[in-house]
PDB file of C-alpha atoms in Angstrom:
ATOM      1  CA  UNK A   1      -1.954  64.331   0.701  1.00  0.00           C
ATOM      2  CA  UNK A   2      -0.681  63.485  -2.813  1.00  0.00           C
ATOM      3  CA  UNK A   3       1.599  60.800  -1.375  1.00  0.00           C
ATOM      4  CA  UNK A   4      -1.347  59.295   0.515  1.00  0.00           C
ATOM      5  CA  UNK A   5      -3.377  59.051  -2.666  1.00  0.00           C
ATOM      6  CA  UNK A   6      -0.512  57.398  -4.481  1.00  0.00           C
ATOM      7  CA  UNK A   7      -0.221  54.820  -1.664  1.00  0.00           C
ATOM      8  CA  UNK A   8      -3.988  54.116  -1.789  1.00  0.00           C
ATOM      9  CA  UNK A   9      -3.877  53.743  -5.543  1.00  0.00           C
ATOM     10  CA  UNK A  10      -0.895  51.374  -5.257  1.00  0.00           C
ATOM     11  CA  UNK A  11      -2.691  49.225  -2.724  1.00  0.00           C
ATOM     12  CA  UNK A  12      -5.792  49.022  -4.964  1.00  0.00           C
ATOM     13  CA  UNK A  13      -3.609  47.488  -7.709  1.00  0.00           C
ATOM     14  CA  UNK A  14      -1.784  45.031  -5.476  1.00  0.00           C
ATOM     15  CA  UNK A  15      -2.163  41.560  -7.168  1.00  0.00           C
ATOM     16  CA  UNK A  16      -4.164  39.016  -5.263  1.00  0.00           C
ATOM     17  CA  UNK A  17      -2.115  36.018  -4.301  1.00  0.00           C
ATOM     18  CA  UNK A  18      -4.155  32.876  -3.855  1.00  0.00           C
ATOM     19  CA  UNK A  19      -3.093  30.517  -1.125  1.00  0.00           C
ATOM     20  CA  UNK A  20      -1.630  27.277  -2.317  1.00  0.00           C
ATOM     21  CA  UNK A  21      -3.395  24.022  -1.459  1.00  0.00           C
ATOM     22  CA  UNK A  22      -1.520  21.919   1.129  1.00  0.00           C
ATOM     23  CA  UNK A  23       0.557  19.036  -0.324  1.00  0.00           C
ATOM     24  CA  UNK A  24       0.827  15.676   1.425  1.00  0.00           C
ATOM     25  CA  UNK A  25       3.470  13.122   0.531  1.00  0.00           C
ATOM     26  CA  UNK A  26       2.409   9.448   0.464  1.00  0.00           C
ATOM     27  CA  UNK A  27       4.782   6.545  -0.082  1.00  0.00           C
ATOM     28  CA  UNK A  28       3.853   3.661  -2.413  1.00  0.00           C
ATOM     29  CA  UNK A  29       5.721   0.484  -3.111  1.00  0.00           C
ATOM     30  CA  UNK A  30       6.540  -0.757  -6.620  1.00  0.00           C
ATOM     31  CA  UNK A  31       4.360  -3.754  -6.157  1.00  0.00           C
ATOM     32  CA  UNK A  32       1.271  -1.705  -5.332  1.00  0.00           C
ATOM     33  CA  UNK A  33       1.737   0.337  -8.481  1.00  0.00           C
ATOM     34  CA  UNK A  34       1.611  -2.944 -10.463  1.00  0.00           C
ATOM     35  CA  UNK A  35      -1.220  -4.643  -8.652  1.00  0.00           C
ATOM     36  CA  UNK A  36      -3.456  -1.582  -8.222  1.00  0.00           C
ATOM     37  CA  UNK A  37      -2.651   0.782 -11.125  1.00  0.00           C
ATOM     38  CA  UNK A  38      -5.745   2.912 -10.585  1.00  0.00           C
ATOM     39  CA  UNK A  39      -5.372   3.435  -6.838  1.00  0.00           C
ATOM     40  CA  UNK A  40      -3.119   6.500  -6.925  1.00  0.00           C
ATOM     41  CA  UNK A  41      -5.392   8.507  -9.177  1.00  0.00           C
ATOM     42  CA  UNK A  42      -8.491   7.520  -7.167  1.00  0.00           C
ATOM     43  CA  UNK A  43      -6.935   8.577  -3.833  1.00  0.00           C
ATOM     44  CA  UNK A  44      -5.677  11.756  -5.523  1.00  0.00           C
ATOM     45  CA  UNK A  45      -9.250  12.521  -6.508  1.00  0.00           C
ATOM     46  CA  UNK A  46     -10.478  11.898  -2.927  1.00  0.00           C
ATOM     47  CA  UNK A  47      -7.958  14.390  -1.583  1.00  0.00           C
ATOM     48  CA  UNK A  48      -8.974  16.947  -4.215  1.00  0.00           C
ATOM     49  CA  UNK A  49     -12.465  16.978  -2.742  1.00  0.00           C
ATOM     50  CA  UNK A  50     -10.799  18.376   0.454  1.00  0.00           C
ATOM     51  CA  UNK A  51      -8.728  20.826  -1.623  1.00  0.00           C
ATOM     52  CA  UNK A  52      -5.522  18.919  -0.716  1.00  0.00           C
ATOM     53  CA  UNK A  53      -2.824  17.880  -3.185  1.00  0.00           C
ATOM     54  CA  UNK A  54      -0.921  14.603  -2.795  1.00  0.00           C
ATOM     55  CA  UNK A  55       2.508  13.555  -4.051  1.00  0.00           C
ATOM     56  CA  UNK A  56       3.386   9.877  -4.378  1.00  0.00           C
ATOM     57  CA  UNK A  57       7.005   8.736  -3.612  1.00  0.00           C
ATOM     58  CA  UNK A  58       7.920   5.242  -4.697  1.00  0.00           C
ATOM     59  CA  UNK A  59       9.868   3.206  -2.190  1.00  0.00           C
ATOM     60  CA  UNK A  60      10.245  -0.439  -1.180  1.00  0.00           C
ATOM     61  CA  UNK A  61       7.909  -1.373   1.714  1.00  0.00           C
ATOM     62  CA  UNK A  62      10.618  -1.858   4.336  1.00  0.00           C
ATOM     63  CA  UNK A  63      12.310   1.437   3.495  1.00  0.00           C
ATOM     64  CA  UNK A  64       9.015   3.254   3.581  1.00  0.00           C
ATOM     65  CA  UNK A  65       8.273   1.889   7.064  1.00  0.00           C
ATOM     66  CA  UNK A  66      11.602   3.294   8.380  1.00  0.00           C
ATOM     67  CA  UNK A  67      10.992   6.622   6.746  1.00  0.00           C
ATOM     68  CA  UNK A  68       7.429   6.904   8.108  1.00  0.00           C
ATOM     69  CA  UNK A  69       8.595   6.170  11.640  1.00  0.00           C
ATOM     70  CA  UNK A  70      10.980   9.164  11.269  1.00  0.00           C
ATOM     71  CA  UNK A  71       8.105  11.322  10.203  1.00  0.00           C
ATOM     72  CA  UNK A  72       9.361  11.833   6.693  1.00  0.00           C
ATOM     73  CA  UNK A  73       6.037  11.011   5.076  1.00  0.00           C
ATOM     74  CA  UNK A  74       2.497  12.284   5.633  1.00  0.00           C
ATOM     75  CA  UNK A  75       1.175   8.841   4.951  1.00  0.00           C
ATOM     76  CA  UNK A  76       1.370   5.529   3.054  1.00  0.00           C
ATOM     77  CA  UNK A  77      -0.994   4.656   0.171  1.00  0.00           C
ATOM     78  CA  UNK A  78      -1.873   1.224   1.297  1.00  0.00           C
ATOM     79  CA  UNK A  79      -1.146  -1.035   4.273  1.00  0.00           C
ATOM     80  CA  UNK A  80      -2.928  -3.615   6.422  1.00  0.00           C
ATOM     81  CA  UNK A  81      -4.955  -2.965   9.576  1.00  0.00           C
ATOM     82  CA  UNK A  82      -2.122  -3.765  12.039  1.00  0.00           C
ATOM     83  CA  UNK A  83       0.358  -1.279  10.571  1.00  0.00           C
ATOM     84  CA  UNK A  84       0.272   0.944  13.621  1.00  0.00           C
ATOM     85  CA  UNK A  85       2.113  -1.821  15.515  1.00  0.00           C
ATOM     86  CA  UNK A  86       5.196  -0.964  13.357  1.00  0.00           C
ATOM     87  CA  UNK A  87       4.585   2.748  12.814  1.00  0.00           C
ATOM     88  CA  UNK A  88       2.799   4.004  15.984  1.00  0.00           C
ATOM     89  CA  UNK A  89       2.684   7.604  14.755  1.00  0.00           C
ATOM     90  CA  UNK A  90       0.269   6.542  11.969  1.00  0.00           C
ATOM     91  CA  UNK A  91      -3.512   6.034  11.908  1.00  0.00           C
ATOM     92  CA  UNK A  92      -5.662   4.358   9.310  1.00  0.00           C
ATOM     93  CA  UNK A  93      -8.488   5.993   7.476  1.00  0.00           C
ATOM     94  CA  UNK A  94     -11.310   3.867   9.058  1.00  0.00           C
ATOM     95  CA  UNK A  95     -12.938   3.031   5.747  1.00  0.00           C
ATOM     96  CA  UNK A  96     -10.931   0.278   4.051  1.00  0.00           C
ATOM     97  CA  UNK A  97     -10.297   0.171   0.327  1.00  0.00           C
ATOM     98  CA  UNK A  98     -11.401  -3.432   0.355  1.00  0.00           C
ATOM     99  CA  UNK A  99     -10.342  -6.974   1.146  1.00  0.00           C
ATOM    100  CA  UNK A 100      -8.300  -9.478  -0.861  1.00  0.00           C
ATOM    101  CA  UNK A 101      -7.685 -13.206  -0.340  1.00  0.00           C
ATOM    102  CA  UNK A 102      -4.155 -14.462   0.165  1.00  0.00           C
ATOM    103  CA  UNK A 103      -3.001 -17.786  -1.452  1.00  0.00           C
ATOM    104  CA  UNK A 104       0.061 -19.958  -1.110  1.00  0.00           C
ATOM    105  CA  UNK A 105       2.013 -20.636  -4.300  1.00  0.00           C
ATOM    106  CA  UNK A 106       4.369 -23.516  -4.875  1.00  0.00           C
ATOM    107  CA  UNK A 107       5.717 -25.728  -7.618  1.00  0.00           C
ATOM    108  CA  UNK A 108       3.034 -28.014  -9.089  1.00  0.00           C
ATOM    109  CA  UNK A 109       4.613 -31.130  -7.711  1.00  0.00           C
ATOM    110  CA  UNK A 110       4.998 -29.655  -4.209  1.00  0.00           C
ATOM    111  CA  UNK A 111       2.716 -31.157  -1.528  1.00  0.00           C
ATOM    112  CA  UNK A 112       1.028 -28.180   0.108  1.00  0.00           C
ATOM    113  CA  UNK A 113      -2.522 -29.254   0.810  1.00  0.00           C
ATOM    114  CA  UNK A 114      -2.855 -28.900   4.562  1.00  0.00           C
ATOM    115  CA  UNK A 115      -1.824 -26.525   7.306  1.00  0.00           C
ATOM    116  CA  UNK A 116       0.558 -29.110   8.653  1.00  0.00           C
ATOM    117  CA  UNK A 117       2.322 -29.034   5.277  1.00  0.00           C
ATOM    118  CA  UNK A 118       2.564 -25.216   5.544  1.00  0.00           C
ATOM    119  CA  UNK A 119       4.176 -25.449   8.945  1.00  0.00           C
ATOM    120  CA  UNK A 120       7.055 -27.449   7.561  1.00  0.00           C
ATOM    121  CA  UNK A 121       7.376 -25.183   4.515  1.00  0.00           C
ATOM    122  CA  UNK A 122       9.922 -22.400   3.879  1.00  0.00           C
ATOM    123  CA  UNK A 123       8.052 -19.438   2.476  1.00  0.00           C
ATOM    124  CA  UNK A 124       9.818 -16.659   0.518  1.00  0.00           C
ATOM    125  CA  UNK A 125       8.376 -13.201   1.352  1.00  0.00           C
ATOM    126  CA  UNK A 126       9.310  -9.676   0.492  1.00  0.00           C
ATOM    127  CA  UNK A 127      11.017  -7.787   3.277  1.00  0.00           C
ATOM    128  CA  UNK A 128       8.566  -5.519   5.140  1.00  0.00           C
ATOM    129  CA  UNK A 129       5.401  -7.440   4.113  1.00  0.00           C
ATOM    130  CA  UNK A 130       3.338  -6.955   7.226  1.00  0.00           C
ATOM    131  CA  UNK A 131       0.438  -9.187   6.113  1.00  0.00           C
ATOM    132  CA  UNK A 132       2.833 -12.163   6.309  1.00  0.00           C
ATOM    133  CA  UNK A 133       3.383 -11.467  10.000  1.00  0.00           C
ATOM    134  CA  UNK A 134      -0.343 -11.442  10.525  1.00  0.00           C
ATOM    135  CA  UNK A 135      -0.705 -14.864   8.917  1.00  0.00           C
ATOM    136  CA  UNK A 136       2.244 -16.213  10.938  1.00  0.00           C
ATOM    137  CA  UNK A 137       0.388 -15.421  14.184  1.00  0.00           C
ATOM    138  CA  UNK A 138      -1.874 -18.428  13.271  1.00  0.00           C
ATOM    139  CA  UNK A 139       0.506 -20.430  11.122  1.00  0.00           C
ATOM    140  CA  UNK A 140       4.136 -19.980  12.346  1.00  0.00           C
ATOM    141  CA  UNK A 141       5.913 -21.158   9.158  1.00  0.00           C
ATOM    142  CA  UNK A 142       9.480 -20.367   8.426  1.00  0.00           C
ATOM    143  CA  UNK A 143      10.255 -17.436   6.102  1.00  0.00           C
ATOM    144  CA  UNK A 144      13.075 -16.453   3.834  1.00  0.00           C
ATOM    145  CA  UNK A 145      13.032 -12.713   3.150  1.00  0.00           C
ATOM    146  CA  UNK A 146      13.878 -11.194  -0.294  1.00  0.00           C
ATOM    147  CA  UNK A 147      13.873  -7.613  -1.487  1.00  0.00           C
ATOM    148  CA  UNK A 148      10.975  -7.972  -3.971  1.00  0.00           C
ATOM    149  CA  UNK A 149       8.036 -10.299  -4.588  1.00  0.00           C
ATOM    150  CA  UNK A 150       9.382 -11.035  -8.057  1.00  0.00           C
ATOM    151  CA  UNK A 151      12.352 -12.762  -6.460  1.00  0.00           C
ATOM    152  CA  UNK A 152      10.140 -14.918  -4.318  1.00  0.00           C
ATOM    153  CA  UNK A 153       8.290 -16.389  -7.364  1.00  0.00           C
ATOM    154  CA  UNK A 154      11.520 -16.873  -9.241  1.00  0.00           C
ATOM    155  CA  UNK A 155      13.024 -18.746  -6.308  1.00  0.00           C
ATOM    156  CA  UNK A 156       9.989 -20.964  -6.024  1.00  0.00           C
ATOM    157  CA  UNK A 157      10.079 -21.745  -9.705  1.00  0.00           C
ATOM    158  CA  UNK A 158      13.808 -22.569  -9.483  1.00  0.00           C
ATOM    159  CA  UNK A 159      13.236 -24.880  -6.462  1.00  0.00           C
ATOM    160  CA  UNK A 160      15.296 -22.693  -4.121  1.00  0.00           C
ATOM    161  CA  UNK A 161      12.431 -22.278  -1.629  1.00  0.00           C
ATOM    162  CA  UNK A 162       9.208 -24.158  -1.123  1.00  0.00           C
ATOM    163  CA  UNK A 163       6.576 -21.512  -1.511  1.00  0.00           C
ATOM    164  CA  UNK A 164       5.474 -17.880  -1.478  1.00  0.00           C
ATOM    165  CA  UNK A 165       2.361 -15.914  -0.707  1.00  0.00           C
ATOM    166  CA  UNK A 166       0.381 -13.541  -2.827  1.00  0.00           C
ATOM    167  CA  UNK A 167      -2.931 -12.236  -3.961  1.00  0.00           C
ATOM    168  CA  UNK A 168      -4.115 -14.058  -7.062  1.00  0.00           C
ATOM    169  CA  UNK A 169      -4.108 -10.897  -9.186  1.00  0.00           C
ATOM    170  CA  UNK A 170      -0.443 -10.068  -8.396  1.00  0.00           C
ATOM    171  CA  UNK A 171       0.687 -13.669  -8.753  1.00  0.00           C
ATOM    172  CA  UNK A 172      -0.836 -13.944 -12.189  1.00  0.00           C
ATOM    173  CA  UNK A 173       0.885 -10.773 -13.261  1.00  0.00           C
ATOM    174  CA  UNK A 174       4.259 -11.904 -12.049  1.00  0.00           C
ATOM    175  CA  UNK A 175       4.044 -15.399 -13.524  1.00  0.00           C
ATOM    176  CA  UNK A 176       2.986 -14.019 -16.852  1.00  0.00           C
ATOM    177  CA  UNK A 177       5.816 -11.414 -16.723  1.00  0.00           C
ATOM    178  CA  UNK A 178       8.541 -14.002 -15.997  1.00  0.00           C
ATOM    179  CA  UNK A 179       6.973 -16.826 -17.999  1.00  0.00           C
ATOM    180  CA  UNK A 180       6.603 -19.058 -14.906  1.00  0.00           C
ATOM    181  CA  UNK A 181       4.447 -22.118 -15.772  1.00  0.00           C
ATOM    182  CA  UNK A 182       5.599 -24.528 -13.032  1.00  0.00           C
ATOM    183  CA  UNK A 183       4.069 -22.743 -10.101  1.00  0.00           C
ATOM    184  CA  UNK A 184       0.396 -22.772  -9.018  1.00  0.00           C
ATOM    185  CA  UNK A 185      -1.890 -21.607  -6.244  1.00  0.00           C
ATOM    186  CA  UNK A 186      -2.558 -24.233  -3.591  1.00  0.00           C
ATOM    187  CA  UNK A 187      -5.878 -24.933  -1.976  1.00  0.00           C
ATOM    188  CA  UNK A 188      -5.144 -23.589   1.501  1.00  0.00           C
ATOM    189  CA  UNK A 189      -7.519 -20.969   2.857  1.00  0.00           C
ATOM    190  CA  UNK A 190      -5.278 -18.232   4.362  1.00  0.00           C
ATOM    191  CA  UNK A 191      -8.102 -15.803   4.723  1.00  0.00           C
ATOM    192  CA  UNK A 192      -8.420 -12.315   3.477  1.00  0.00           C
ATOM    193  CA  UNK A 193      -6.749  -9.051   4.459  1.00  0.00           C
ATOM    194  CA  UNK A 194      -8.212  -5.560   4.420  1.00  0.00           C
ATOM    195  CA  UNK A 195      -6.104  -2.735   3.112  1.00  0.00           C
ATOM    196  CA  UNK A 196      -6.273   0.890   4.221  1.00  0.00           C
ATOM    197  CA  UNK A 197      -4.773   4.341   3.585  1.00  0.00           C
ATOM    198  CA  UNK A 198      -2.564   5.385   6.473  1.00  0.00           C
ATOM    199  CA  UNK A 199      -1.759   8.943   7.576  1.00  0.00           C
ATOM    200  CA  UNK A 200       0.316  10.584  10.233  1.00  0.00           C
ATOM    201  CA  UNK A 201      -1.613  11.230  13.417  1.00  0.00           C
ATOM    202  CA  UNK A 202      -1.357  14.929  12.883  1.00  0.00           C
ATOM    203  CA  UNK A 203      -3.789  14.407  10.015  1.00  0.00           C
ATOM    204  CA  UNK A 204      -6.505  12.860  12.116  1.00  0.00           C
ATOM    205  CA  UNK A 205      -9.047  15.467  10.976  1.00  0.00           C
ATOM    206  CA  UNK A 206      -8.266  14.709   7.299  1.00  0.00           C
ATOM    207  CA  UNK A 207      -8.617  10.959   7.906  1.00  0.00           C
ATOM    208  CA  UNK A 208     -12.091  11.505   9.391  1.00  0.00           C
ATOM    209  CA  UNK A 209     -13.163  13.731   6.459  1.00  0.00           C
ATOM    210  CA  UNK A 210     -12.005  11.066   3.971  1.00  0.00           C
ATOM    211  CA  UNK A 211     -14.377   8.374   5.333  1.00  0.00           C
ATOM    212  CA  UNK A 212     -17.624   9.612   3.724  1.00  0.00           C
ATOM    213  CA  UNK A 213     -15.699  10.383   0.518  1.00  0.00           C
ATOM    214  CA  UNK A 214     -14.274   6.886   0.371  1.00  0.00           C
ATOM    215  CA  UNK A 215     -17.704   5.389   0.982  1.00  0.00           C
ATOM    216  CA  UNK A 216     -19.218   7.385  -1.783  1.00  0.00           C
ATOM    217  CA  UNK A 217     -16.366   6.653  -4.249  1.00  0.00           C
ATOM    218  CA  UNK A 218     -16.618   2.912  -3.481  1.00  0.00           C
ATOM    219  CA  UNK A 219     -20.395   2.996  -4.027  1.00  0.00           C
ATOM    220  CA  UNK A 220     -19.795   4.620  -7.425  1.00  0.00           C
ATOM    221  CA  UNK A 221     -17.001   2.094  -8.138  1.00  0.00           C
ATOM    222  CA  UNK A 222     -14.402   4.879  -8.357  1.00  0.00           C
ATOM    223  CA  UNK A 223     -12.314   3.441  -5.521  1.00  0.00           C
ATOM    224  CA  UNK A 224     -11.339  -0.104  -4.628  1.00  0.00           C
ATOM    225  CA  UNK A 225      -8.786  -2.876  -4.967  1.00  0.00           C
ATOM    226  CA  UNK A 226      -8.919  -3.109  -8.800  1.00  0.00           C
TER     227      UNK A 226
END
């Protein structure tokens, strides 16, 4: 009887161990961290509303695609709508972050005022940039792949390639960083591209729960492409 009482007393003082929140790993490219410096913290806050922690792993876009195909990540912070064509085991959170316009950038003296000009232009692009493939479906220009977008702007400035593509925000950041003053945006309308958070299909339920959270955060200007 005495031993039973001791056991019961011991059980009553057993410390309570709180279950840890699940942790999801999301890849993010160096370019995204520069262009959208507030996006990681905003997405982290969205997941916190679901009691989920996220960890961001910085990788170049092309490398991240390979790793995601192998199931090494739970998701990718930001990709375009057609990303499942390259990583079929991923799904997009249906509510987009937002949309950004894409412009062509070339040296100031370069003639790039029509779509015919674009079709005869060699465009430097970062390896793994899926939005370029989408534009090429309509305008099949020739590309020269580099590892980073910084290289593409430097090559254009040095006259080694004809042009590159970018959002105005990122282009301005890069040209300021590298003191490039002989490159400018051209007047071609290349449309806009929507960007989404992508998750592994096993997280379908989480993706659905994030939709109303994203909508509310966007309404409150806590989430977006800024």
